[in-house]
XYZ file of C-alpha atoms in Angstrom:
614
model
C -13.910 6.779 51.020
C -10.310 6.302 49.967
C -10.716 9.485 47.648
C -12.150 11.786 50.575
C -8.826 13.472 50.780
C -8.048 13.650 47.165
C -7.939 17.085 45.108
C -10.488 16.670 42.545
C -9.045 16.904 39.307
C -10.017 19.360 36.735
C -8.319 19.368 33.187
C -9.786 22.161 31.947
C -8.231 23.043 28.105
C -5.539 20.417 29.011
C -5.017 17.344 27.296
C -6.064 14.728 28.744
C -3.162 12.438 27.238
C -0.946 15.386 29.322
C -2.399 14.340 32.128
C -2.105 10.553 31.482
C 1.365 11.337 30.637
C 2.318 12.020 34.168
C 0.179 9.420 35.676
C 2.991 7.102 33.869
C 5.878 9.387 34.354
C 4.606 8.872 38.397
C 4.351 5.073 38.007
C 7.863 5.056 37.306
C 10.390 4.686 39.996
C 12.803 7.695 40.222
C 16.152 8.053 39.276
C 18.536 8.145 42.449
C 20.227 11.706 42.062
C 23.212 12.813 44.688
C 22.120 16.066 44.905
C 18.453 17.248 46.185
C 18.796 20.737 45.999
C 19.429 20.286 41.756
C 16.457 17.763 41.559
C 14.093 20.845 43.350
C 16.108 23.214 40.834
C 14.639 20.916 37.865
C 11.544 21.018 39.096
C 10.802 24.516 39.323
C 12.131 25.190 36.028
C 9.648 22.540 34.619
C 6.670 24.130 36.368
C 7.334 27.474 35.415
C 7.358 26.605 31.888
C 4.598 24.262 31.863
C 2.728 27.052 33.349
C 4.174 29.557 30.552
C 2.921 26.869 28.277
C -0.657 26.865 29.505
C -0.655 30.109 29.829
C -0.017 31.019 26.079
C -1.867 27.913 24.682
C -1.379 29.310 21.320
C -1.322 26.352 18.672
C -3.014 27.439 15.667
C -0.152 29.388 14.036
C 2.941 27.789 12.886
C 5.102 30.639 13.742
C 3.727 30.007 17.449
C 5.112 26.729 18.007
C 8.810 27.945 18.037
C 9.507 29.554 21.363
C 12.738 29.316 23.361
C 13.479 25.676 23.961
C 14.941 23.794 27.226
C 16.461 20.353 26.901
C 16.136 18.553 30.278
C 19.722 17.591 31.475
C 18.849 14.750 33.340
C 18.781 11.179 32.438
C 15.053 11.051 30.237
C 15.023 7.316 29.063
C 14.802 6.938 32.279
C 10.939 7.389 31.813
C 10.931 6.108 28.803
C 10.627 9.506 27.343
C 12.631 12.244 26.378
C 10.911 15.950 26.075
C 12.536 18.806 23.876
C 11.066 21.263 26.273
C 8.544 20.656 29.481
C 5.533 20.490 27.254
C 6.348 18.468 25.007
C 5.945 14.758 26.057
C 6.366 11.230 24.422
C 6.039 7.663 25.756
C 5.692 3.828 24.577
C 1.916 2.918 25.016
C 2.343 -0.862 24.453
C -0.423 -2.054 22.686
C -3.099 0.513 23.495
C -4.364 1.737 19.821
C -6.464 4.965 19.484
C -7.595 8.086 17.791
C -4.366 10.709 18.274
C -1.771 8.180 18.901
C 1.210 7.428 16.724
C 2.290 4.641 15.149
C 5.844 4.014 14.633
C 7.575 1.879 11.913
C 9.566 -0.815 13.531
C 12.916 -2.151 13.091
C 12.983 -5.587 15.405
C 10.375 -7.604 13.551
C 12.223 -10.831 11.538
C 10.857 -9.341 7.725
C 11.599 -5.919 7.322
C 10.139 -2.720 4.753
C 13.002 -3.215 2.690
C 11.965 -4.982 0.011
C 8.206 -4.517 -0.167
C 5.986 -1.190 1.021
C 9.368 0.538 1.625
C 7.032 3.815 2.811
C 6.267 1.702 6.211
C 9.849 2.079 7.048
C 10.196 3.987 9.828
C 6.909 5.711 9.254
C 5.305 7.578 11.957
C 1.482 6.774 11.582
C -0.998 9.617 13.157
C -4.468 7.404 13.669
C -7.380 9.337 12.807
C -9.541 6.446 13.747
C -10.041 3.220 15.185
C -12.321 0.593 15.880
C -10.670 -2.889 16.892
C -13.527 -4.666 15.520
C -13.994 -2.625 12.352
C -11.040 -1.032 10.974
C -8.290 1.406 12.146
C -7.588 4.401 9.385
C -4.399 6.769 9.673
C -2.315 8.803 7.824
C 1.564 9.012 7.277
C 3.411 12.125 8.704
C 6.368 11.965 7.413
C 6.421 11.461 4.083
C 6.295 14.933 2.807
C 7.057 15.526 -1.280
C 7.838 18.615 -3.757
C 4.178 17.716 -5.161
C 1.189 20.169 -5.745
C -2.079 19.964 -5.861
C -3.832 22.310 -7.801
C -6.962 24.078 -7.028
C -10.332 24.349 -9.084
C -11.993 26.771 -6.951
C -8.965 29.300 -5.897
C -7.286 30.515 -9.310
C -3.859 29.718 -9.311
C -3.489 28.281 -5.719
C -1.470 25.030 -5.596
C -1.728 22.951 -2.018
C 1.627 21.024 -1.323
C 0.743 17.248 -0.852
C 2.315 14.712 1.379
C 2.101 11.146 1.217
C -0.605 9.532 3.034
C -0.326 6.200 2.564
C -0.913 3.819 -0.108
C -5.096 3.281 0.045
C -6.407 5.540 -2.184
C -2.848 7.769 -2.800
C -0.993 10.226 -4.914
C -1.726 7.565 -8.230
C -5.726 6.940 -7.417
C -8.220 8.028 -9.754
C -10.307 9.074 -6.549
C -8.013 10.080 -4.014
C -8.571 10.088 -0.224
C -7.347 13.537 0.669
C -6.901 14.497 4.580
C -6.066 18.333 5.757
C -4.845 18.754 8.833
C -4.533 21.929 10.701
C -4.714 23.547 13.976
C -6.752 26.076 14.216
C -9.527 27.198 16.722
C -11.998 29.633 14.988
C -15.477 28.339 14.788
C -16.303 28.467 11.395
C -13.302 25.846 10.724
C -13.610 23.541 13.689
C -17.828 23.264 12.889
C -16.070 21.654 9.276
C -13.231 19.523 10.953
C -13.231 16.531 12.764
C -11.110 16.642 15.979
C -8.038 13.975 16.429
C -6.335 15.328 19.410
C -6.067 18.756 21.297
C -4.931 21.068 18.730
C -5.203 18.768 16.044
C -8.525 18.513 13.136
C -8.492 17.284 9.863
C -11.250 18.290 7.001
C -11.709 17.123 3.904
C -9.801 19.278 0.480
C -13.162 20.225 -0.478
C -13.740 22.073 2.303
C -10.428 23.163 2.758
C -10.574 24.787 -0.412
C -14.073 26.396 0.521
C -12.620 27.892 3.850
C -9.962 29.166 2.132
C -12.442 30.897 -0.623
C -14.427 32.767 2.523
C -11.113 33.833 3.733
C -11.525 32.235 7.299
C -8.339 29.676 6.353
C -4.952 30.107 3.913
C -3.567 27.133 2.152
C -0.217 27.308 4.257
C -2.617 26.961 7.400
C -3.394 22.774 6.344
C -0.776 19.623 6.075
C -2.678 18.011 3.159
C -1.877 14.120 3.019
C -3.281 12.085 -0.325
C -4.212 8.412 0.687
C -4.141 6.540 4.075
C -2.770 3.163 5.844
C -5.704 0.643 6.615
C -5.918 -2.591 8.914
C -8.707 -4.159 9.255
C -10.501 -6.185 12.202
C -7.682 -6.929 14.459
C -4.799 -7.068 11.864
C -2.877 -4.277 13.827
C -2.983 -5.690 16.953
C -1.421 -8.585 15.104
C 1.430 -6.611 13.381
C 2.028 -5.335 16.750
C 3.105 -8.914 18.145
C 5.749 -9.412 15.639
C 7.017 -6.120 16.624
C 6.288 -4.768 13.197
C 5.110 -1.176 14.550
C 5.481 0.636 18.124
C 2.684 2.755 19.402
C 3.350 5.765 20.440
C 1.293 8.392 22.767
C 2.539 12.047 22.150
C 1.705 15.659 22.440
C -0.120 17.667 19.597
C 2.708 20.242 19.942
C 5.469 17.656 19.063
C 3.571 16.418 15.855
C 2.931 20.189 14.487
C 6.071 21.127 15.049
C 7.342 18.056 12.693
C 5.155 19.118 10.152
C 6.129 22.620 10.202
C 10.216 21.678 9.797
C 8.846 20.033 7.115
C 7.356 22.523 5.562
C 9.547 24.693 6.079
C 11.534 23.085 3.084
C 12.180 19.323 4.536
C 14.286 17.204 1.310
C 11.839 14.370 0.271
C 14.878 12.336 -0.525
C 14.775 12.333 3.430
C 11.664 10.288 3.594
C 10.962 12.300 6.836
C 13.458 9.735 8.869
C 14.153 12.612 11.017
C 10.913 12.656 12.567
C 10.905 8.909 13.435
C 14.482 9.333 14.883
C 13.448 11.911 17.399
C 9.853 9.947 18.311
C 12.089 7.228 18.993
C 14.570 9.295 20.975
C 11.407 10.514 23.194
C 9.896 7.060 23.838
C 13.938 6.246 25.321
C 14.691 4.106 22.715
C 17.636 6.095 20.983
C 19.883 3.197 21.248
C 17.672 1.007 18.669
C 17.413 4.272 16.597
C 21.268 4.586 16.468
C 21.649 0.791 16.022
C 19.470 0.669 13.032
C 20.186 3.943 11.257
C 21.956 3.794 8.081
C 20.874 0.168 7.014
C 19.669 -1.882 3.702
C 16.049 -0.298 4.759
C 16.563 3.033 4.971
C 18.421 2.949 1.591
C 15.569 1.351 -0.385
C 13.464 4.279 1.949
C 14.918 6.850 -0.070
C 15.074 5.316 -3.518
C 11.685 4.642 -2.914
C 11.315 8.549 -1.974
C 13.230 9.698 -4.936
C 10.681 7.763 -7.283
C 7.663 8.883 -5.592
C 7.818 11.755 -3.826
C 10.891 14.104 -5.295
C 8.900 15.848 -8.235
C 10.101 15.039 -12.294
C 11.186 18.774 -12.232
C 13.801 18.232 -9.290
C 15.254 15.095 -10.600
C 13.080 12.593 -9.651
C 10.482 10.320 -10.704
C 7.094 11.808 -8.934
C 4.785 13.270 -11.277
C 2.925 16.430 -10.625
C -0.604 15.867 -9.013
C -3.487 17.238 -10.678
C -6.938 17.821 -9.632
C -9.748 18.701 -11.654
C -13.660 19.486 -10.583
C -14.533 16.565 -13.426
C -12.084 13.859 -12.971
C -9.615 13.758 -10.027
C -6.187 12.636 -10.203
C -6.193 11.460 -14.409
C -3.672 8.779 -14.788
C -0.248 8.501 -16.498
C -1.090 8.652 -20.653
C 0.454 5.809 -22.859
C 3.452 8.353 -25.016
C 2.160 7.252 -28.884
C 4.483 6.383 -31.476
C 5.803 9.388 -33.145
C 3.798 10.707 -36.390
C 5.437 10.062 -39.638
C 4.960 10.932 -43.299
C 6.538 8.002 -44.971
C 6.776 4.095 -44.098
C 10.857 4.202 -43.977
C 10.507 7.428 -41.376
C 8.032 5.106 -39.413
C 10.384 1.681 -39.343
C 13.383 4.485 -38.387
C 10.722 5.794 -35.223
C 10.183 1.698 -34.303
C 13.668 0.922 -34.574
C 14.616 3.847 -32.435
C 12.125 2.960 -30.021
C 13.387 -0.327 -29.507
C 10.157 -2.098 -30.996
C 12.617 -3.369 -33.987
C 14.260 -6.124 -31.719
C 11.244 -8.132 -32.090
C 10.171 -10.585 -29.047
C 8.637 -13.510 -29.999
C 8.810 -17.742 -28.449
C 12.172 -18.733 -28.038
C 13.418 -15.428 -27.743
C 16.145 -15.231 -24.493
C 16.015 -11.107 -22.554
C 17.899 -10.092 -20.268
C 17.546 -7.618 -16.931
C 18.255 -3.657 -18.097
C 21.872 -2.997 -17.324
C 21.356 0.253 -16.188
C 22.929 1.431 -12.799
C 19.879 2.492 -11.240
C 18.112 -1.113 -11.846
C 14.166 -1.069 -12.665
C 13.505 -3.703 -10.229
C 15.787 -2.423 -7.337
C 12.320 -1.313 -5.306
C 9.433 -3.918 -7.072
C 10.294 -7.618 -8.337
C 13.735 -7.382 -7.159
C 14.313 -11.095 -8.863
C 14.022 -9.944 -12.217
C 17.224 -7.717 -11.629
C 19.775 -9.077 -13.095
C 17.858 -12.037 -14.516
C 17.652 -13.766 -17.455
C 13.903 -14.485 -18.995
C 13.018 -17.342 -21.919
C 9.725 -16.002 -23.662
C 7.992 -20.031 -24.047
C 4.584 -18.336 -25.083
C 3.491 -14.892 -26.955
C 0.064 -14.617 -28.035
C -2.542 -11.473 -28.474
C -3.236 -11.371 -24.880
C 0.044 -12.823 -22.969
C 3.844 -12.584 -22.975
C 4.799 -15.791 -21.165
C 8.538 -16.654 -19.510
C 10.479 -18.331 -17.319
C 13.477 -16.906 -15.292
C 16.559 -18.926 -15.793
C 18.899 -17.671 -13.136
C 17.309 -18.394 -10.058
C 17.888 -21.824 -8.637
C 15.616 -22.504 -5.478
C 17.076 -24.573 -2.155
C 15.071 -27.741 -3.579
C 16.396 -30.064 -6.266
C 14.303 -32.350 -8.191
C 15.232 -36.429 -7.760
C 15.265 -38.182 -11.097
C 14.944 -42.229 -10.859
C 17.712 -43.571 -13.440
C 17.612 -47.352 -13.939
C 21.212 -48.193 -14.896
C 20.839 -50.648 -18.042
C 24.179 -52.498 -17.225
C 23.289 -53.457 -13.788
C 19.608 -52.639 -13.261
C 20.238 -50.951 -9.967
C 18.172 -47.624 -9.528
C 19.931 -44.572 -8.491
C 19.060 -40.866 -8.149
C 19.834 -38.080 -9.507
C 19.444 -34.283 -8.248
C 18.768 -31.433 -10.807
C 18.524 -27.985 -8.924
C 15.142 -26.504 -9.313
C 14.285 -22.777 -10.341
C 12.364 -20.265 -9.710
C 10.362 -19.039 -12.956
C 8.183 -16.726 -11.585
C 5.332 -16.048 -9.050
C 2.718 -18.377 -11.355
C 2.107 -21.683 -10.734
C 1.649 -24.384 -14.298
C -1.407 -26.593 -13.118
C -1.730 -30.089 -15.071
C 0.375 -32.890 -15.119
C 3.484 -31.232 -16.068
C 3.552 -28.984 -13.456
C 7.380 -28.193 -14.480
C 9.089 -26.917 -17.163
C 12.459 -28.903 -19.033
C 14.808 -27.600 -21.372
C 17.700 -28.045 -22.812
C 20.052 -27.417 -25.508
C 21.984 -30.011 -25.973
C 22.628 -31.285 -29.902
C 23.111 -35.373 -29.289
C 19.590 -34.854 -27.700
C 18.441 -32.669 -30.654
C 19.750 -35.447 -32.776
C 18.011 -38.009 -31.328
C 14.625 -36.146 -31.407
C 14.344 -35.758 -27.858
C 11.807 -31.926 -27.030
C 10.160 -29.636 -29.297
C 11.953 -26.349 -30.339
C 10.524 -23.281 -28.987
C 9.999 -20.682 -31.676
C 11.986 -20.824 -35.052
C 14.613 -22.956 -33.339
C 17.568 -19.903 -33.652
C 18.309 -20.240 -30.381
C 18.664 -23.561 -30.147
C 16.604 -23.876 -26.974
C 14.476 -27.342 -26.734
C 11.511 -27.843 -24.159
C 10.865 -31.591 -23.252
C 9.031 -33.685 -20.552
C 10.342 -35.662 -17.801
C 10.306 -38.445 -18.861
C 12.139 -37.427 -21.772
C 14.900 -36.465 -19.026
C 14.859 -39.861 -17.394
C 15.203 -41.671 -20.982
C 17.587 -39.835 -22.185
C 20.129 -40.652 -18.959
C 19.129 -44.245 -19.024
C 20.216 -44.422 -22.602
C 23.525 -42.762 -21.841
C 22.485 -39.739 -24.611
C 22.229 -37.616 -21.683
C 23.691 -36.561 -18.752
C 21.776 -34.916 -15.707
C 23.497 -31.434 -15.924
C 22.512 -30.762 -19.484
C 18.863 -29.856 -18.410
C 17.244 -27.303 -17.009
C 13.911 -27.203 -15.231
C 12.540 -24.286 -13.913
C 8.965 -24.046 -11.891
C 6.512 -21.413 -12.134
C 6.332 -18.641 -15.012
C 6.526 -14.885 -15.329
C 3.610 -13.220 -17.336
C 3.161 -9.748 -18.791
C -0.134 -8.669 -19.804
C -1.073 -6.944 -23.610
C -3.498 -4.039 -23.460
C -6.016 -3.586 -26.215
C -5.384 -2.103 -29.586
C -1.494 -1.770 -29.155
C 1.752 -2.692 -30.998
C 3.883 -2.985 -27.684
C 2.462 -5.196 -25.052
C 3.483 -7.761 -23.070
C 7.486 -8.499 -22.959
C 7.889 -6.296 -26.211
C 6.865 -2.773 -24.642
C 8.871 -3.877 -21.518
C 12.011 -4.035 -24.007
C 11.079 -0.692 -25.380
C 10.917 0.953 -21.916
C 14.599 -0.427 -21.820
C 13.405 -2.858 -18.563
C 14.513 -5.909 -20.570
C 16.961 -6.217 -23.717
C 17.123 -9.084 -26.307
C 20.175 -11.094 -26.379
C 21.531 -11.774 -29.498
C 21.607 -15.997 -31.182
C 25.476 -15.346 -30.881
C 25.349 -15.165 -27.225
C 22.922 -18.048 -26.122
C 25.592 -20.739 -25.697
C 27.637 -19.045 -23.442
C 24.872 -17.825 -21.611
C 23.315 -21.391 -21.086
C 26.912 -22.849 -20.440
C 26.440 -20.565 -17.105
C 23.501 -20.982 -16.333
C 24.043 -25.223 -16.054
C 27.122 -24.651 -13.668
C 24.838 -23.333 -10.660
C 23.275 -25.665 -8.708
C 21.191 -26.240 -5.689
C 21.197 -23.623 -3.478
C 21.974 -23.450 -0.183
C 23.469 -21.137 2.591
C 27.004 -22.086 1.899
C 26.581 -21.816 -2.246
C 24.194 -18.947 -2.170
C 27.127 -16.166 -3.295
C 28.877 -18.548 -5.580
C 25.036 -19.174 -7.341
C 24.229 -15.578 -7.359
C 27.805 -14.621 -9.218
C 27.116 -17.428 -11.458
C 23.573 -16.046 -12.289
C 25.449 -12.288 -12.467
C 28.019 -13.382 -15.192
C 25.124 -15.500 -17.436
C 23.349 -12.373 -17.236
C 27.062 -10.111 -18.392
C 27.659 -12.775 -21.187
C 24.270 -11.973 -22.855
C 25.356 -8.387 -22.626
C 26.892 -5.921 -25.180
C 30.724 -5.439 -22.989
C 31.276 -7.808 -20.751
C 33.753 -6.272 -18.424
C 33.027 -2.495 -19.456
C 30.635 -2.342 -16.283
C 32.860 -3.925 -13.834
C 35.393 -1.336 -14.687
C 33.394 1.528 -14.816
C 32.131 0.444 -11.326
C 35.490 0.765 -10.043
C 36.439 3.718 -11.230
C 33.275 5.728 -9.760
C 33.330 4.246 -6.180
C 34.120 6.913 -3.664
C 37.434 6.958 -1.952
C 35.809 7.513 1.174
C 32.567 7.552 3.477
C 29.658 10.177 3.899
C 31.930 13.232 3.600
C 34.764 12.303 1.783
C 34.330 12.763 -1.867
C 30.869 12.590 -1.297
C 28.466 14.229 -3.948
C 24.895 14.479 -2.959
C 23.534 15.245 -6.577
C 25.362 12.416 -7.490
C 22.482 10.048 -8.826
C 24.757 7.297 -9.175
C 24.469 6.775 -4.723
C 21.883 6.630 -2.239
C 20.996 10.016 -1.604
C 23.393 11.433 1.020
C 25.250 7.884 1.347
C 28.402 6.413 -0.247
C 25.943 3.342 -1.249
C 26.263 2.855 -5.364
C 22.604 2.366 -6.279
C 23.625 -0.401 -8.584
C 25.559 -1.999 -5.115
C 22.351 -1.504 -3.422
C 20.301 -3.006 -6.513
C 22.523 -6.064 -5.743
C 22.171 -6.548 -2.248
C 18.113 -6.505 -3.082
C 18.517 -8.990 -5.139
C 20.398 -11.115 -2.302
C 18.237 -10.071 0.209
C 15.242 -11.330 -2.356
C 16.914 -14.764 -2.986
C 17.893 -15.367 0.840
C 14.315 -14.441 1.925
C 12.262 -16.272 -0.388
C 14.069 -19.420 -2.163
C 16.385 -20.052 0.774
């Protein structure tokens, strides 16, 4: 037989993906090296410490993972890997998916995290499990957060959470809760399931049970609320645009990430440490370098600093709480302050911002704040400008006015002089994510008097604003008649909608203008506003910044000082980059950047418009 003078292999305790590890590292042609004698040097210091390794074997505390380190001085990416000491091991797998291998968040695909699921950026994935033809299930490492969970069966023991993923996460009512941990005795490994060597996970219950008997501590599990799903072959998919690299790696490497982390990690770093140095072991440090720093990993940590930096340290993460009744309860609706009197009650609405009433007609505008409520969801509405054309019990209904698309609509005109037909382009916008089925599919408006005059549209609302809604054939009419010209309409396609719950005052556009998302404009304003908004036009690659600054100052003139932002702007901008002047409490930047957050909220916004109306 061909294998009659082979050694016959025996992995013992060793992990198998060790082994495979060097089957690859062996499949690799070597590196040329001018001198033999350091190569055999090399060598002998790797096998005396991968036999030190064996040797000790000692995983389960996190105080054992820290030994003396060696970084290997020769050229790594070589093999496509790059190990902080001889037992610890990384490598690209391709497209092999499986229980214990990591997935990494890529950077090459065409549509990046930046704008939507901003946690995916850069994640690193662990699968727990995976069945091509069923689903694959796995949990985010590196997402760690300043949020506790707090225990019903351990008196004042809290559990420090990290971000799963966002099936069944931090905000569910039911939670999927995973606890990792590493250790060996039998009465915790007969209630885990195993992942890798070294690695289990149980579930909090019995996590919390374990830790009652005394045969676990608290600081002894990485517990991770919510998971990242794909179902029948959807990965596999993801992985052919490049969205995600798989990753085969060592337990060793992943526990000692989690213990840097807990050993007081920032959330505000969204853990893209660990994804820099996964990268660095699979050789692709270059890519890592080339893509640090970028619109992506900004929006990563504002989305961080909402979700996973705790209310108490600054940020907007609320404290996780876990009851034996009723699991994670969700955020309460704040009432309406209780009053003795009817004029201390209209004082509480006014101050509450429910006294700028919202009704049909009625023009808002994008909250002006620096940190912009639609920098990490909706990023169109920043900055925009909305006309409320419905409001009923159940429905706020609007249009967004500032957002022309690449498409313009053609209007036959039949000139009555000459009869000759011509056509006319009107730019086309984008009114929000819901489609108007029926004949009039689109929606015209204008505000133009001689039209008003001659009867042309019905007002919307009590008329205040001036603000007309017609049909198309209105528009064509009205040109052929010579009332009209084409650039005094409007038409916008597809609405915005915001829902009204049950038994409340503020619903639907009105409680988003009491959360200060949207503020009225006042009558006063409207005409300057709509004079801006008909000067943009059909956009296109070579207009798109000239339509965008046109939709910007529309949305300044319905605002209170026009230029007070723009200088204000100025005078906060650092002098320099990271380092110079550079304030990391600052919450006016990116979190250890020199990025304004109201720059960034910007660029989303052109990012938005470039990606999905270009």
């Amino acid at each position: 037989d061909d294998y009659d003078d082979e050694e016959d292999i025996d992995l013992g305790d060793q992990d198998w993906r060790a082994f495979r590890a060097k089957l690859v590292m062996s499949d690799t042609p070597p590196t040329t090296s001018t001198d033999d004698d350091d190569d055999d040097d090399d060598n002998t210091k790797e096998d005396a410490a991968a036999a030190t390794a064996a040797a000790t074997g000692d995983l389960d505390g996190i105080g054992a993972l820290f030994g003396e380190t060696t970084t290997s001085s020769g050229d790594a990416t070589d093999f496509q890997m790059t190990p902080l000491d001889p037992s610890q091991w990384a490598y690209d797998s391709g497209k092999v998916i499986e229980q214990g291998a990591v997935i990494l968040g890529g950077v090459e695909q065409e549509y990046g995290f930046g704008l939507r699921q901003q946690y995916f950026h850069k994640a690193a994935i662990l699968v727990l499990d995976h069945d091509e033809k069923q689903f694959t299930k796995g949990i985010i490492l590196n997402r760690p957060t300043d949020l506790t969970l707090e225990d019903d069966i351990n008196e004042g023991v809290k559990w420090r959470v990290w971000f799963g993923g966002d099936v069944q996460g931090l905000d569910a009512a039911n939670p999927d809760i995973v606890c990792l941990h590493s250790l060996k005795n039998d009465q915790v490994m007969r209630a885990s399931i195993p992942v890798m060597k070294d690695i289990q996970w149980t579930t909090f219950e019995n996590a919390k049970r374990l830790v009652k008997v005394g045969a676990a501590s608290p600081s002894d599990f990485w517990v991770f609320c919510g998971y990242a799903g794909w179902g029948p072959d959807q990965l596999m998919g993801e992985l052919d645009r490049k969205s995600w690299y798989m990753v085969a790696t060592d337990s060793q490497t992943l526990l000692q990430e989690l213990a840097r982390q807990s050993a007081g990690a920032d959330p505000r770093e969204a853990g893209l440490d660990t994804w820099n140095l996964l990268m660095g072991m699979i050789g692709k440090q270059e890519t890592s370098d080339d893509y640090s720093g970028g619109f992506d990993d900004l929006m990563l940590k504002e989305w961080a600093l909402k979700h996973l930096l705790s209310e108490e340290a600054g940020g907007g993460g609320e404290m996780v709480r876990r009851s034996s009744s009723s699991g994670l309860p969700g955020q309460q609706e704040q009432p309406l302050p209780v009053t003795d009197s009817i004029d201390e009650f209209l004082e509480s609405v006014a101050a509450s911002g429910l006294g700028e009433e919202v009704t049909e007609g009625t023009i808002v505008r994008a909250s002006s704040a620096d940190r912009s409520p639609f920098l990490l969801d909706d990023q169109e509405l920043h900055k925009s400008l909305i006309l409320v054309i419905s409001d009923d019990e159940n429905l706020s209904v609007g249009v967004i006015l500032n957002r022309p698309a690449a498409k313009g609509i053609d209007i036959q005109i039949k000139d009555k002089n000459t009869g000759q037909t011509r056509t006319e382009v009107i730019a086309l916008r984008y009114g929000g994510q819901y489609a108007i089925r029926g004949s009039e599919p689109l929606i015209w408006l204008h505000r133009s008097n001689s039209l008003k005059s001659a009867g042309v549209g019905a007002e919307l609302g009590d008329g205040k604003n001036g603000i007309y809604k017609c049909s198309s054939g209105d528009v064509s009419a009205s040109i052929e008649q010579g009332i009209a010209r084409p650039e005094d309409f409007l038409v916008v396609s597809g609405v915005s909608v915001w829902t009204k719950g049950e038994g409340g005052i503020a619903r639907g556009m009105q409680d988003e203008v009491r959360k200060g998302k949207f503020e009225v404009i006042s009558q006063s304003k409207t005409s300057e506003v709509w004079r801006m908004l008909l000067m943009q036009d059909v956009l296109s690659k070579v207009n798109l910044i000239q339509n965008l600054a046109l939709a910007g100052k529309a949305w300044s003139r319905g605002g209170g000082d026009v230029n007070g932002r723009d200088k204000q702007k100025a005078e906060n901008t650092p002098m320099g980059g990271l380092g110079d002047n550079f304030d990391e409490e600052d919450d006016t930047l990116v979190f250890k950047s020199d990025v304004k957050v109201a720059d960034l909220s910007d660029k989303a916004l052109r990012s938005w418009v470039a990606t999905f109306l270009l």
